Short mmCIF file of C-alpha atoms in Angstrom, two decimals:
data_model
loop_
_atom_site.label_atom_id
_atom_site.label_comp_id
_atom_site.label_asym_id
_atom_site.label_seq_id
_atom_site.Cartn_x
_atom_site.Cartn_y
_atom_site.Cartn_z
CA MET L 145 89.07 108.95 93.89
CA ILE L 146 92.54 108.86 94.78
CA ILE L 147 94.32 107.65 97.95
CA SER L 148 97.65 108.33 99.31
CA PHE L 149 100.40 105.90 99.52
CA GLY L 150 100.26 105.71 95.56
CA CYS L 151 97.32 103.27 95.11
CA SER L 152 94.24 104.40 93.37
CA ARG L 153 91.00 102.91 95.05
CA ILE L 154 88.38 101.66 92.78
CA ASP L 155 84.72 103.03 92.62
CA ALA L 156 82.77 102.23 95.65
CA THR L 157 79.52 101.13 93.42
CA MET L 158 81.87 98.37 91.56
CA SER L 159 84.78 95.74 92.34
CA MET L 160 85.86 92.66 90.79
CA THR L 161 85.41 89.45 93.32
CA LEU L 162 85.06 85.98 92.83
CA SER L 163 82.75 83.33 93.29
CA SER L 164 83.56 80.17 95.55
CA PRO L 165 86.78 78.41 93.88
CA THR L 166 85.61 74.67 93.16
CA LEU L 167 86.77 72.03 91.13
CA ASN L 168 84.89 70.92 88.14
CA LYS L 169 84.18 67.78 87.00
CA SER L 170 87.12 67.05 85.05
CA GLY L 171 89.13 67.68 88.45
CA SER L 172 90.32 71.20 87.42
CA LEU L 173 89.98 74.41 89.25
CA HIS L 174 87.18 76.44 88.01
CA ILE L 175 86.91 80.11 89.76
CA ALA L 176 84.31 82.09 88.21
CA GLN L 177 84.45 86.24 88.06
CA THR L 178 81.66 88.72 88.88
CA CYS L 179 81.64 92.16 89.03
CA SER L 180 79.92 93.37 91.92
CA LEU L 181 80.60 94.88 95.22
CA SER L 182 79.69 91.59 96.84
CA MET L 183 81.75 91.14 100.49
CA PRO L 184 81.92 87.29 101.50
CA SER L 185 81.50 87.01 104.91
CA ARG L 186 84.62 84.47 104.98
CA HIS L 187 87.14 87.62 104.07
CA HIS L 188 90.54 85.50 104.19
CA SER L 189 89.25 82.95 101.47
CA TRP L 190 90.36 85.54 98.88
CA ARG L 191 93.63 86.62 99.81
CA LEU L 192 95.14 84.74 97.14
CA LEU L 193 92.55 84.71 94.72
CA ARG L 194 90.75 87.87 94.69
CA SER L 195 91.44 90.65 91.92
CA PRO L 196 93.88 93.45 93.40
CA ILE L 197 92.73 96.92 93.48
CA CYS L 198 95.71 98.78 93.17
CA SER L 199 97.34 100.95 90.10
CA ALA L 200 100.56 99.64 91.13
CA SER L 201 99.33 96.18 89.64
CA LEU L 202 100.54 94.92 86.38
CA SER L 203 99.17 97.62 83.19
CA LEU L 204 97.44 96.59 80.40
CA ALA L 205 100.15 97.23 78.09
CA MET L 206 102.40 94.97 80.56
CA GLU L 207 99.95 92.16 80.34
CA GLU L 208 100.30 92.22 76.60
CA LYS L 209 103.75 92.66 76.60
CA ARG L 210 104.43 89.57 79.05
CA GLY L 211 101.48 87.65 77.10
CA THR L 212 98.85 85.36 78.45
CA PHE L 213 100.39 82.74 81.16
CA ASN L 214 97.72 79.63 80.52
CA ARG L 215 98.36 76.14 80.89
CA GLU L 216 100.31 75.52 78.06
CA LYS L 217 103.06 77.96 79.23
CA ALA L 218 103.04 76.74 82.71
CA ASN L 219 103.30 73.21 81.59
CA LYS L 220 106.39 74.22 79.39
CA LEU L 221 107.80 76.18 82.23
CA VAL L 222 107.65 72.87 84.56
CA LYS L 223 108.88 70.79 82.13
CA ASP L 224 112.08 73.13 81.42
CA LEU L 225 112.89 73.38 85.01
CA LYS L 226 112.70 69.75 85.31
CA LYS L 227 115.17 69.14 82.38
CA VAL L 228 117.45 71.94 84.28
CA PHE L 229 116.63 69.60 87.61
CA ASN L 230 117.31 66.21 85.90
CA THR L 231 121.04 67.56 85.07
CA GLY L 232 121.89 67.15 88.49
CA LYS L 233 123.54 71.06 89.04
CA THR L 234 120.99 72.29 91.26
CA LYS L 235 121.89 69.45 93.77
CA THR L 236 125.63 70.72 94.14
CA TYR L 237 126.52 72.43 97.52
CA GLU L 238 128.67 74.91 94.82
CA TRP L 239 125.03 75.61 93.17
CA ARG L 240 123.10 75.73 96.53
CA MET L 241 125.87 78.33 98.05
CA SER L 242 125.78 80.30 94.91
CA GLN L 243 121.93 80.74 94.91
CA LEU L 244 121.72 81.56 98.57
CA THR L 245 124.69 84.31 98.50
CA SER L 246 122.98 85.63 95.68
CA MET L 247 119.84 86.08 97.85
CA LEU L 248 121.57 87.25 100.97
CA LYS L 249 123.42 89.69 98.19
CA MET L 250 119.97 91.00 96.73
CA ILE L 251 118.15 91.61 99.99
CA GLU L 252 121.32 93.68 101.13
CA GLU L 253 121.90 95.59 97.87
CA ASN L 254 118.02 96.44 97.48
CA GLU L 255 116.88 97.11 100.61
CA THR L 256 115.63 100.64 99.93
CA ASP L 257 113.37 99.33 97.46
CA ILE L 258 112.22 96.55 99.55
CA TYR L 259 110.93 99.52 102.02
CA ARG L 260 109.65 101.11 99.27
CA ALA L 261 107.95 98.84 97.61
CA LEU L 262 106.39 97.59 101.33
CA TYR L 263 104.80 101.23 101.55
CA LYS L 264 103.27 101.36 98.46
CA ASP L 265 101.54 98.20 98.97
CA LEU L 266 100.64 98.48 103.00
CA ALA L 267 102.42 101.72 104.18
CA LYS L 268 104.53 99.66 106.16
CA PRO L 269 106.76 101.66 108.83
CA GLU L 270 110.80 100.86 107.53
CA SER L 271 111.60 100.20 111.42
CA GLU L 272 108.71 97.31 111.04
CA ALA L 273 109.89 96.61 107.44
CA PHE L 274 113.09 96.35 108.65
CA ILE L 275 112.61 93.70 111.75
CA SER L 276 109.73 91.58 109.76
CA GLU L 277 110.97 91.52 106.26
CA VAL L 278 114.46 92.06 106.13
CA ASN L 279 116.33 91.17 108.90
CA MET L 280 114.16 87.95 109.60
CA THR L 281 115.04 87.22 105.62
CA THR L 282 118.76 87.83 105.80
CA GLY L 283 118.84 85.82 108.90
CA SER L 284 117.42 82.72 107.06
CA CYS L 285 119.65 82.88 104.33
CA LYS L 286 122.70 83.67 106.93
CA LEU L 287 122.02 80.36 108.91
CA ALA L 288 121.24 78.35 105.53
CA LEU L 289 124.75 79.60 104.53
CA LYS L 290 126.30 78.95 107.68
CA GLU L 291 124.82 75.66 108.34
CA LEU L 292 124.19 73.74 104.86
CA ASP L 293 127.47 71.61 104.64
CA GLN L 294 125.94 69.87 107.86
CA TRP L 295 122.36 69.99 106.72
CA MET L 296 123.59 67.98 103.66
CA LYS L 297 125.59 65.00 105.28
CA PRO L 298 124.01 61.67 105.52
CA GLN L 299 123.04 60.84 108.70
CA LYS L 300 123.92 57.31 110.15
CA ALA L 301 121.29 54.86 111.23
CA LYS L 302 121.35 51.91 113.11
CA THR L 303 121.07 48.44 111.96
CA THR L 304 119.79 45.31 113.17
CA VAL L 305 121.25 41.65 113.21
CA THR L 306 119.02 40.55 110.50
CA THR L 307 120.93 42.67 108.36
CA TYR L 308 124.58 41.57 110.06
CA PRO L 309 127.28 43.04 108.75
CA SER L 310 125.63 46.08 107.58
CA SER L 311 125.88 50.05 107.88
CA ALA L 312 122.69 52.72 107.17
CA GLN L 313 122.26 56.20 106.43
CA ILE L 314 119.68 59.02 105.61
CA VAL L 315 120.34 60.91 103.11
CA SER L 316 118.65 64.09 102.19
CA GLU L 317 117.45 64.47 98.53
CA PRO L 318 115.83 67.15 96.66
CA LEU L 319 112.20 66.70 96.00
CA GLY L 320 112.68 68.26 92.33
CA VAL L 321 110.75 71.19 91.14
CA VAL L 322 108.96 73.10 93.84
CA LEU L 323 105.57 75.92 93.45
CA VAL L 324 105.90 78.30 96.24
CA ILE L 325 102.56 80.10 96.76
CA SER L 326 103.15 83.19 98.75
CA THR L 327 100.43 85.85 100.53
CA TRP L 328 100.42 89.96 100.80
CA ASN L 329 100.73 90.76 104.53
CA TYR L 330 104.63 89.90 104.29
CA PRO L 331 105.27 89.70 100.73
CA PHE L 332 109.38 89.58 100.96
CA LEU L 333 109.32 87.43 104.07
CA LEU L 334 107.18 84.69 103.54
CA SER L 335 107.81 84.71 99.87
CA LEU L 336 111.33 84.73 100.32
CA ASP L 337 111.74 81.94 103.44
CA PRO L 338 110.18 79.44 101.76
CA VAL L 339 112.49 79.50 98.51
CA ILE L 340 115.72 79.81 100.51
CA GLY L 341 114.56 76.29 102.20
CA ALA L 342 113.73 75.35 98.43
CA LEU L 343 116.80 76.26 97.25
CA ALA L 344 119.20 74.93 100.00
CA ALA L 345 117.13 71.80 99.69
CA GLY L 346 118.78 72.12 95.91
CA ASN L 347 115.35 72.30 94.13
CA ALA L 348 114.29 73.90 91.08
CA VAL L 349 111.46 76.63 92.37
CA VAL L 350 108.66 78.44 91.11
CA LEU L 351 107.57 81.47 92.90
CA LYS L 352 104.04 83.04 92.78
CA PRO L 353 103.75 86.17 94.72
CA SER L 354 100.54 87.80 95.70
CA GLU L 355 99.04 90.11 93.34
CA ILE L 356 97.58 92.03 96.35
CA ALA L 357 100.98 93.49 96.97
CA PRO L 358 101.91 94.28 93.22
CA ALA L 359 104.62 96.35 93.96
CA SER L 360 106.60 94.06 95.96
CA ALA L 361 105.41 90.78 93.66
CA SER L 362 106.86 93.10 90.70
CA LEU L 363 109.97 93.76 92.69
CA LEU L 364 110.64 90.18 93.33
CA SER L 365 110.07 89.19 90.04
CA LYS L 366 112.78 91.67 89.04
CA LEU L 367 115.32 90.70 91.31
CA PHE L 368 114.91 87.05 91.10
CA GLN L 369 116.01 87.43 87.31
CA GLU L 370 118.85 89.41 88.21
CA TYR L 371 120.17 87.57 91.25
CA LEU L 372 119.40 84.12 91.06
CA ASP L 373 119.73 81.39 88.36
CA SER L 374 117.23 82.40 85.54
CA SER L 375 117.09 78.63 84.39
CA ALA L 376 115.95 77.09 87.83
CA VAL L 377 114.51 79.79 89.85
CA LYS L 378 111.49 81.33 88.15
CA VAL L 379 108.33 84.07 89.14
CA VAL L 380 105.14 83.83 87.86
CA GLU L 381 103.07 87.30 88.76
CA GLY L 382 99.55 87.32 88.12
CA ALA L 383 96.37 86.70 89.78
CA VAL L 384 93.52 83.90 89.46
CA ASP L 385 94.39 82.56 85.51
CA GLU L 386 98.34 82.24 86.62
CA THR L 387 97.72 80.40 89.87
CA THR L 388 95.12 78.21 87.59
CA ALA L 389 97.66 77.44 85.71
CA LEU L 390 100.32 76.46 87.96
CA LEU L 391 97.82 74.26 89.97
CA GLU L 392 97.20 72.12 87.32
CA GLN L 393 100.67 71.04 86.54
CA LYS L 394 102.29 68.16 88.53
CA TRP L 395 104.81 69.44 91.44
CA ASP L 396 107.10 67.74 93.84
CA LYS L 397 105.77 69.72 96.62
CA ILE L 398 103.17 72.74 96.63
CA PHE L 399 104.03 75.55 99.52
CA TYR L 400 100.94 77.81 100.17
CA THR L 401 100.80 80.63 102.63
CA GLY L 402 97.02 81.70 102.91
CA ASN L 403 93.55 80.78 104.09
CA GLY L 404 91.59 77.48 104.79
CA ARG L 405 89.10 77.81 101.81
CA VAL L 406 92.23 78.41 99.24
CA GLY L 407 93.97 75.62 101.15
CA ARG L 408 91.15 72.95 100.50
CA ILE L 409 91.72 74.01 96.98
CA ILE L 410 95.20 73.68 96.77
CA MET L 411 94.71 70.93 98.24
CA ALA L 412 92.43 68.77 96.00
CA ALA L 413 94.41 70.30 93.07
CA ALA L 414 97.36 68.61 94.20
CA ALA L 415 95.41 65.64 95.26
CA LYS L 416 95.13 64.97 91.35
CA HIS L 417 99.12 64.29 90.68
CA LEU L 418 99.48 62.87 94.80
CA THR L 419 101.75 66.13 95.46
CA PRO L 420 102.68 66.68 98.97
CA VAL L 421 102.06 70.06 100.60
CA ILE L 422 102.84 72.68 103.39
CA LEU L 423 99.79 75.08 104.11
CA GLU L 424 100.59 77.53 105.96
CA LEU L 425 97.35 78.84 107.26
CA GLY L 426 95.97 81.14 109.76
CA GLY L 427 93.14 80.75 112.33
CA LYS L 428 91.77 82.91 115.58
CA CYS L 429 94.79 83.03 117.71
CA PRO L 430 93.71 83.29 121.45
CA VAL L 431 95.39 85.19 124.39
CA VAL L 432 95.01 84.11 127.68
CA VAL L 433 95.27 86.84 130.48
CA ASP L 434 95.65 85.78 134.19
CA SER L 435 95.15 88.04 136.80
CA ASN L 436 98.74 86.67 138.57
CA THR L 437 100.82 88.46 136.10
CA ASN L 438 102.78 91.50 135.24
CA LEU L 439 99.97 94.07 133.86
CA GLN L 440 101.79 96.52 132.11
CA VAL L 441 104.64 94.01 130.76
CA SER L 442 101.63 91.97 129.08
CA ALA L 443 99.59 94.62 127.92
CA LYS L 444 102.81 96.09 126.28
CA ARG L 445 103.31 93.05 124.58
CA ILE L 446 99.87 92.20 123.58
CA VAL L 447 99.83 95.60 121.75
CA ALA L 448 102.78 95.13 120.10
CA GLY L 449 102.08 91.52 118.83
CA LYS L 450 98.50 93.03 117.50
CA TRP L 451 99.47 96.76 116.21
CA THR L 452 102.82 97.05 115.70
CA CYS L 453 102.87 93.86 113.37
CA ASN L 454 101.46 94.96 110.09
CA ASN L 455 98.39 96.59 111.96
CA GLY L 456 97.05 93.21 112.69
CA GLN L 457 97.21 91.49 109.57
CA THR L 458 99.28 89.14 110.79
CA CYS L 459 98.47 84.97 110.87
CA VAL L 460 100.06 84.78 114.60
CA ALA L 461 98.42 88.00 115.81
CA PRO L 462 96.51 88.22 118.63
CA ASP L 463 93.03 87.57 117.22
CA TYR L 464 91.17 87.64 120.74
CA VAL L 465 91.97 87.93 124.50
CA ILE L 466 89.95 86.01 127.57
CA THR L 467 90.66 87.16 130.93
CA THR L 468 88.31 87.36 134.07
CA LYS L 469 85.54 89.22 134.68
CA ALA L 470 86.96 91.14 137.76
CA PHE L 471 90.37 91.50 135.92
CA ALA L 472 88.79 92.64 132.53
CA PRO L 473 88.93 96.43 133.29
CA LYS L 474 92.35 96.58 135.02
CA LEU L 475 93.51 94.95 131.46
CA ILE L 476 91.68 97.24 129.31
CA ASP L 477 93.03 100.28 130.97
CA ALA L 478 96.63 98.89 130.61
CA LEU L 479 95.89 98.41 126.81
CA LYS L 480 94.81 101.88 126.25
CA ASN L 481 97.81 103.34 128.39
CA GLU L 482 100.31 101.28 125.92
CA LEU L 483 98.45 102.16 122.78
CA LEU L 484 98.91 105.79 123.85
CA GLU L 485 102.31 105.37 124.40
CA PHE L 486 102.76 103.75 121.12
CA PHE L 487 100.75 105.93 118.79
CA GLY L 488 99.48 109.21 120.58
CA GLU L 489 96.48 110.37 121.11
CA ASN L 490 95.33 110.13 117.26
CA PRO L 491 96.76 106.47 116.48
CA MET L 492 94.86 107.34 112.76
CA LYS L 493 97.90 109.91 112.18
CA SER L 494 100.85 107.68 113.50
CA LYS L 495 103.28 106.86 111.22
CA ASP L 496 104.44 103.99 112.77
CA MET L 497 101.28 101.84 112.06
CA SER L 498 100.60 99.95 108.57
CA ARG L 499 97.25 100.81 107.12
CA LEU L 500 95.04 98.10 105.30
CA VAL L 501 95.99 96.38 102.16
CA ASN L 502 93.05 97.69 99.98
CA LEU L 503 89.30 99.04 99.85
CA TYR L 504 87.74 95.56 100.08
CA HIS L 505 89.66 94.18 103.51
CA PHE L 506 88.58 97.97 104.69
CA LYS L 507 84.95 97.09 104.49
CA ARG L 508 84.93 93.92 105.84
CA LEU L 509 86.64 95.07 108.97
CA THR L 510 84.24 97.75 109.53
CA SER L 511 81.39 95.50 108.85
CA LEU L 512 82.45 93.33 111.70
CA MET L 513 83.07 95.90 113.81
CA ASP L 514 79.75 97.30 112.82
CA GLU L 515 77.99 94.63 113.88
CA VAL L 516 79.25 94.53 117.38
CA SER L 517 79.57 98.77 117.63
CA ASP L 518 78.34 98.85 121.27
CA LYS L 519 80.67 96.66 122.48
CA ILE L 520 83.71 99.20 121.63
CA VAL L 521 85.50 100.50 124.39
CA VAL L 522 88.35 102.15 122.85
CA GLY L 523 88.72 102.93 119.20
CA GLY L 524 86.46 102.59 116.98
CA GLN L 525 87.56 105.25 114.27
CA SER L 526 88.10 104.89 111.10
CA ASP L 527 89.02 106.66 107.71
CA GLU L 528 88.20 105.44 104.13
CA GLU L 529 90.27 107.48 102.09
CA GLU L 530 93.36 106.30 104.00
CA LEU L 531 92.28 103.07 104.22
CA LYS L 532 92.77 102.96 108.21
CA ILE L 533 90.76 101.77 111.30
CA SER L 534 92.35 102.85 114.83
CA PRO L 535 93.46 100.52 117.42
CA THR L 536 90.12 98.75 118.29
CA ILE L 537 89.09 97.12 121.57
CA LEU L 538 85.71 95.29 122.18
CA LEU L 539 84.56 93.75 125.32
CA ASP L 540 82.25 90.67 125.70
CA VAL L 541 81.20 90.67 122.10
CA PRO L 542 78.60 87.55 121.21
CA GLU L 543 80.45 84.08 120.37
CA ILE L 544 77.85 83.93 117.33
CA SER L 545 78.72 87.53 116.43
CA GLN L 546 80.69 87.37 112.78
CA ILE L 547 84.00 89.04 114.15
CA MET L 548 84.24 86.11 116.51
CA GLN L 549 83.53 83.11 113.49
CA GLU L 550 86.37 84.41 111.00
CA GLU L 551 90.27 85.06 111.26
CA ILE L 552 90.01 89.19 111.79
CA PHE L 553 93.06 90.07 110.32
CA GLY L 554 92.91 93.58 111.29
CA PRO L 555 93.03 96.33 114.38
CA LEU L 556 90.21 94.84 115.74
CA LEU L 557 90.68 93.12 119.22
CA PRO L 558 87.64 91.41 121.23
CA ILE L 559 88.00 90.65 124.94
CA LEU L 560 85.86 87.93 126.13
CA THR L 561 85.22 87.31 130.06
CA VAL L 562 85.08 84.37 132.30
CA ASP L 563 84.50 83.61 135.70
CA ASN L 564 87.75 81.20 136.03
CA VAL L 565 90.95 81.48 134.18
CA LYS L 566 90.74 77.86 133.49
CA ASP L 567 87.34 78.50 131.88
CA SER L 568 89.43 79.70 128.78
CA PHE L 569 90.70 76.46 127.69
CA ASP L 570 87.19 74.87 126.84
CA MET L 571 86.41 78.06 125.16
CA ILE L 572 89.70 77.85 123.05
CA ASN L 573 89.10 74.12 122.52
CA SER L 574 85.56 74.28 121.42
CA ARG L 575 86.87 76.12 118.26
CA SER L 576 89.46 74.96 115.55
CA LYS L 577 93.05 74.61 116.47
CA PRO L 578 94.76 78.02 116.18
CA LEU L 579 98.18 78.33 114.45
CA ALA L 580 99.41 80.18 117.55
CA ALA L 581 98.08 80.53 121.54
CA TYR L 582 99.66 82.78 124.11
CA ILE L 583 99.40 83.10 127.64
CA PHE L 584 100.17 85.38 130.24
CA THR L 585 100.65 84.10 133.62
CA SER L 586 102.86 83.66 136.75
CA ASP L 587 101.46 80.55 137.64
CA GLU L 588 103.67 77.72 137.05
CA GLU L 589 100.75 74.97 137.24
CA LEU L 590 98.75 77.18 134.98
CA LYS L 591 101.60 77.24 132.16
CA LYS L 592 102.09 73.50 132.38
CA ASP L 593 98.40 72.92 132.05
CA PHE L 594 98.00 75.50 128.74
CA VAL L 595 100.85 73.48 127.08
CA ARG L 596 99.22 69.98 127.87
CA ASP L 597 95.83 70.93 127.42
CA ILE L 598 95.81 73.51 124.27
CA SER L 599 96.64 72.28 121.03
CA ALA L 600 98.03 74.75 118.57
CA GLY L 601 100.30 75.33 115.71
CA GLY L 602 103.11 77.34 118.31
CA MET L 603 102.59 78.34 121.53
CA LEU L 604 104.40 81.30 123.72
CA ILE L 605 104.40 81.75 127.56
CA ASN L 606 104.42 85.54 128.47
CA ASP L 607 104.42 87.21 124.74
CA THR L 608 102.84 86.83 121.36
CA VAL L 609 104.51 86.70 117.86
CA LEU L 610 107.94 86.10 119.02
CA HIS L 611 108.24 82.40 118.80
CA LEU L 612 108.29 82.54 114.85
CA THR L 613 111.88 84.37 115.28
CA VAL L 614 113.71 81.21 116.72
CA ASP L 615 114.85 79.26 114.12
CA SER L 616 115.38 76.39 116.09
CA LEU L 617 111.55 76.10 116.30
CA PRO L 618 109.06 74.28 113.82
CA PHE L 619 106.45 76.96 112.43
CA GLY L 620 103.81 75.60 111.03
CA GLY L 621 99.77 75.10 111.89
CA VAL L 622 97.72 72.03 113.22
CA GLY L 623 93.83 71.20 112.01
CA GLU L 624 92.26 73.98 110.25
CA SER L 625 95.51 76.37 110.82
CA GLY L 626 97.62 74.16 108.33
CA MET L 627 99.87 71.34 107.78
CA GLY L 628 103.92 70.91 107.50
CA SER L 629 106.38 73.55 108.89
CA TYR L 630 109.24 75.26 108.35
CA HIS L 631 112.35 78.00 109.47
CA GLY L 632 115.04 77.03 109.97
CA LYS L 633 116.88 73.11 109.37
CA PHE L 634 112.92 72.55 109.02
CA SER L 635 112.96 74.72 105.76
CA PHE L 636 115.58 72.52 104.46
CA ASP L 637 113.80 69.23 105.71
CA SER L 638 110.60 70.05 104.29
CA PHE L 639 111.87 70.62 100.49
CA SER L 640 113.89 67.19 100.85
CA HIS L 641 113.34 63.42 100.61
CA LYS L 642 114.89 61.46 103.78
CA LYS L 643 115.99 58.61 101.46
CA GLY L 644 116.80 55.66 103.68
CA VAL L 645 119.83 53.85 102.38
CA LEU L 646 121.30 50.23 103.69
CA HIS L 647 125.04 48.84 102.70
CA ARG L 648 126.42 45.57 102.71
CA ALA L 649 129.14 43.80 101.69
CA PHE L 650 129.34 40.61 100.02
CA THR L 651 130.03 38.41 103.14
CA GLY L 652 127.73 37.51 106.08
CA ASP L 653 124.84 35.87 104.66
CA SER L 654 122.84 33.81 106.95
CA PRO L 655 121.72 30.05 105.81
CA THR L 656 118.37 30.77 107.64
CA ARG L 657 117.73 33.40 104.60
CA PHE L 658 117.66 31.11 102.07
CA PRO L 659 116.07 28.08 101.05
CA PRO L 660 115.38 24.93 101.67
CA TYR L 661 113.74 26.09 104.38
CA THR L 662 114.20 23.06 107.45
CA PRO L 663 113.38 23.36 111.17
CA ALA L 664 116.51 23.82 112.37
CA LYS L 665 116.82 26.89 110.16
CA LEU L 666 113.50 28.17 111.79
CA ARG L 667 115.38 27.59 115.17
CA LEU L 668 118.16 29.56 114.39
CA LEU L 669 116.63 32.17 112.69
CA LYS L 670 114.51 32.60 115.98
CA ALA L 671 117.07 32.93 117.84
CA LEU L 672 119.08 35.35 116.06
CA ILE L 673 115.73 37.93 115.76
CA SER L 674 115.61 37.59 119.32
CA GLY L 675 119.11 38.30 120.07
CA ASP L 676 119.53 35.76 122.73
CA ILE L 677 123.19 34.47 122.18
CA PHE L 678 122.24 31.41 124.59
CA GLN L 679 119.37 30.26 122.09
CA VAL L 680 121.78 31.00 119.03
CA LEU L 681 124.24 28.66 120.41
CA ARG L 682 121.96 25.91 121.13
CA SER L 683 120.61 26.42 117.55
CA MET L 684 123.64 26.16 115.97
CA ILE L 685 124.81 22.50 117.67
CA GLY L 686 121.42 21.32 117.01
CA LEU L 687 119.76 21.53 120.36
CA PRO L 688 115.95 22.65 120.29
CA ASN L 689 115.35 26.17 121.70
CA ASN L 690 113.73 26.61 125.31
#
């Protein structure tokens, strides 16, 4: 059975799924494969490690031509990259600038091919692809090119009296050979943005793009070979076996975008080598809507954040809304009006909305929806052939329902109601810390309380999603939603080691530092450390300190 968008859909009676990835007794990553139509309820865990179902995946012939990427090849890859890194060429300003310039050229010269790949993988509209994939990535490149000289300069640091005379600085040095494991929902942005930071910081890099967006992964591999220094920047395509082989190696840092369960696997593999990690995960991002708000603007921005951003397949998309019982009917009507304005009478036919990535996620989402179908107040239509579900709003779903137990990552939006808007804070805080939290209100005190009382990776007042476009803000999670951050200079810093350097001349030694130790030396040392000039003078002329 063939669906549109150039992807062949698997037979509904069989698919390749994975059992829970675990670490075996030796500490290696073990993922057993089985053949069934099992649908793990915690879907998001398989974003990286489940098999793709699109015919755009590498064919058997291509696999044979490429050969199996196993532990030995992964080990050789890392050793070769370390040799290149140890020559020092990636540390130079000139090399970094050349790679960033080539990256920018790569994106600009292949924009049409990028749009084509994104359409094959996700049916992503060109305007959305330009904004969220091309423009944001070129913006990161241009910022790095403009600021790299400043970022690389050592920072002056203060010294103390105990090291006088001296000077100190903080030197940013590259970590070495780093691994970037990307995801499928923004396959160019979430692959290239961290790579830009890694290159700016002077590292050798391996990118592992997601096999669930095969057209994008294939294009990235091709473009990297054509535009970037292939001796220091590599792409490894593939799925479970390739990821497993890569994770068994010793890296200087691992950057992973995905979900919490796989994040734990990445962390366990990294711990074997004491490798630091950045985990960009997800979670259930809440939206609080106060009755004291501009309703039309609020509704428009919620719809934009939920359904125009990859049809809800975005880690910072609104996952659920909390408002008061009295205000909920007005909010629902406003959301319905904006959906009509955005996508017309039949949103299933709209060309301005991405499709779901594959059959697996379609079935997962329809299962979530079917469990609480009596709570649907808007939408609810689905088309398996087109892998589409209409924008769907549900009112007061039970908190124990599956739709409220996992990140939705799709076009379903539950609205929960409370008696008082401040009650929403307890509801949010009873859950794991989200990647993003949003509130719509004109109440200044409520805004302050929200910022103070809600812990989230990032926060936006009176809008959704846009905070991640501000390169002067760190983007990252907290708790279950991740660790570490990037964007702008934060990307450079995340792939750098901040090395403290103290400079001293061959003069200025204090006798208190060296034996033989005497009571007089101890008095002088205490006086010097206290910074009390009067006590220093008393000690130097032999008088006891007060």
